[in-house]
Amino acid sequence: MGSGRVSVVTGASRGLGRGIAIALGAAGDTVYVTGRSKDAPTGNWPGTIHETAAAIDAAGGRGIAVACDHLDDAQTKAVFERIEAEQGRLHVLVNNAFAMQDFSALPGNFWERGLEEWQQQIDVGLRSSYVASVYGIPLLIKAGKGLIVNTSSVGARAHLHPLPYGLSKIGQDKLAADMAPDLAPHNIAALSFWHGLVKTDRTLLGLEHFPQMFEGIGGYAGAESPGFGGRIIDALWRDADLMRLTGGTFYTSELALHYGLKDEGDHQPISFRQFFGAPLFEKAI
């Protein structure tokens, strides 16, 4: 039996977005998944939006693949116009679309590498979250209750990866914080998630080839599955006092402890608070 929820996860052909989308499908959602990987994978990693949609179906939900290049605002707008035409409302928006190099930065100082990293992580990442929110919020209002989750990381505080990475992540946190006051009268919560190490294809290959990069933060033992955040989103939705959290940034591991959730294999991912400290826009859970 379906949950009655309609969700959209941007950038869901692979990795974290794919995992969240499948977990929401397992909870019974109708999930719209967006991305550029329509008929074949883009870049160096496997996965397409149609494969994710099929996995959502197999998990018990209903997956709907919508090809979208989030650099094109018209394509993003068309996604939400389709949702409105087919569903008339939206309950959960997960802003996850993002792009970056395989592990960290290209060689050289940031000013020597050109502007590609900015386009990938600010335009595809942060700006696309803003645009998706602008087009998605009217549908969340129609539903009478809504939840927006921006996928972020400790890169909002720590210097990780290329320079634009951190700007994008702190921007995701600030976006949730500043959307919250306008959305509160409409019973829509906006949150940002600080995921820990996530067992995506990219991260698992990194752990294999560059284990020293992860030794100080728990390595594989502290990592979370790509679907972990989706289960947390489901728990948040079921929380009758969800609005107390709106505008906040949260470690996924700590939200899971609050809601009594464990990851696959009865695993409890560790909090990175001990390594990176508190988010700037943190709220008490």
Short mmCIF file of N, CA and C in Angstrom, two decimals, residues 77 80-81 83-84 88-91 93 130-146 148 183 186 188:
data_model
loop_
_atom_site.label_atom_id
_atom_site.label_comp_id
_atom_site.label_asym_id
_atom_site.label_seq_id
_atom_site.Cartn_x
_atom_site.Cartn_y
_atom_site.Cartn_z
N LYS A 77 11.81 23.67 -14.66
CA LYS A 77 10.41 24.11 -14.59
C LYS A 77 9.49 23.06 -15.17
N PHE A 80 8.44 20.18 -12.78
CA PHE A 80 7.39 20.48 -11.81
C PHE A 80 6.04 20.72 -12.49
N GLU A 81 6.06 21.19 -13.71
CA GLU A 81 4.81 21.28 -14.47
C GLU A 81 4.25 19.89 -14.72
N ILE A 83 4.76 17.23 -12.78
CA ILE A 83 4.26 16.74 -11.49
C ILE A 83 2.89 17.34 -11.20
N GLU A 84 2.74 18.62 -11.46
CA GLU A 84 1.45 19.26 -11.23
C GLU A 84 0.36 18.66 -12.10
N GLY A 88 -0.87 16.88 -9.12
CA GLY A 88 -1.57 18.02 -8.55
C GLY A 88 -0.98 18.56 -7.26
N ARG A 89 0.08 17.91 -6.79
CA ARG A 89 0.67 18.32 -5.51
C ARG A 89 2.03 17.65 -5.36
N LEU A 90 2.77 18.08 -4.37
CA LEU A 90 4.07 17.51 -4.04
C LEU A 90 4.24 17.59 -2.54
N HIS A 91 4.83 16.55 -1.95
CA HIS A 91 5.03 16.53 -0.50
C HIS A 91 6.49 16.69 -0.08
N LEU A 93 10.55 17.40 -1.41
CA LEU A 93 11.53 17.80 -2.42
C LEU A 93 12.92 17.58 -1.83
N TYR A 130 18.07 26.10 -5.53
CA TYR A 130 17.22 27.29 -5.44
C TYR A 130 16.13 27.25 -6.50
N VAL A 131 16.50 26.92 -7.74
CA VAL A 131 15.54 26.91 -8.84
C VAL A 131 14.48 25.84 -8.62
N ALA A 132 14.90 24.64 -8.21
CA ALA A 132 13.93 23.57 -7.95
C ALA A 132 12.98 23.95 -6.83
N SER A 133 13.49 24.65 -5.83
CA SER A 133 12.63 25.09 -4.72
C SER A 133 11.60 26.12 -5.21
N VAL A 134 12.05 27.06 -6.02
CA VAL A 134 11.14 28.08 -6.54
C VAL A 134 9.98 27.44 -7.30
N TYR A 135 10.28 26.45 -8.12
CA TYR A 135 9.23 25.81 -8.90
C TYR A 135 8.45 24.75 -8.11
N GLY A 136 9.08 24.17 -7.10
CA GLY A 136 8.42 23.11 -6.35
C GLY A 136 7.55 23.58 -5.21
N ILE A 137 7.87 24.73 -4.62
CA ILE A 137 7.14 25.20 -3.44
C ILE A 137 5.65 25.40 -3.69
N PRO A 138 5.21 25.96 -4.82
CA PRO A 138 3.76 26.08 -5.02
C PRO A 138 3.03 24.74 -4.94
N LEU A 139 3.68 23.66 -5.36
CA LEU A 139 3.07 22.33 -5.28
C LEU A 139 3.08 21.81 -3.84
N LEU A 140 4.13 22.13 -3.08
CA LEU A 140 4.17 21.77 -1.67
C LEU A 140 3.06 22.49 -0.91
N ILE A 141 2.83 23.75 -1.24
CA ILE A 141 1.75 24.51 -0.61
C ILE A 141 0.40 23.85 -0.89
N LYS A 142 0.21 23.39 -2.12
CA LYS A 142 -1.05 22.73 -2.47
C LYS A 142 -1.30 21.48 -1.64
N ALA A 143 -0.22 20.80 -1.26
CA ALA A 143 -0.37 19.57 -0.49
C ALA A 143 -0.77 19.83 0.95
N GLY A 144 -0.56 21.06 1.45
CA GLY A 144 -0.93 21.39 2.83
C GLY A 144 0.12 21.05 3.86
N LYS A 145 1.14 20.30 3.44
CA LYS A 145 2.27 19.94 4.31
C LYS A 145 3.42 19.60 3.39
N GLY A 146 4.61 20.08 3.72
CA GLY A 146 5.74 19.81 2.84
C GLY A 146 7.05 19.72 3.58
N ILE A 148 11.31 20.05 2.52
CA ILE A 148 12.43 20.23 1.59
C ILE A 148 13.70 19.82 2.33
N LEU A 183 8.40 29.80 4.55
CA LEU A 183 7.65 28.57 4.36
C LEU A 183 6.84 28.15 5.59
N HIS A 186 3.10 28.06 5.74
CA HIS A 186 2.48 27.08 4.84
C HIS A 186 2.70 25.64 5.30
N ILE A 188 5.48 24.04 5.76
CA ILE A 188 6.54 23.41 4.98
C ILE A 188 7.85 23.60 5.74
#
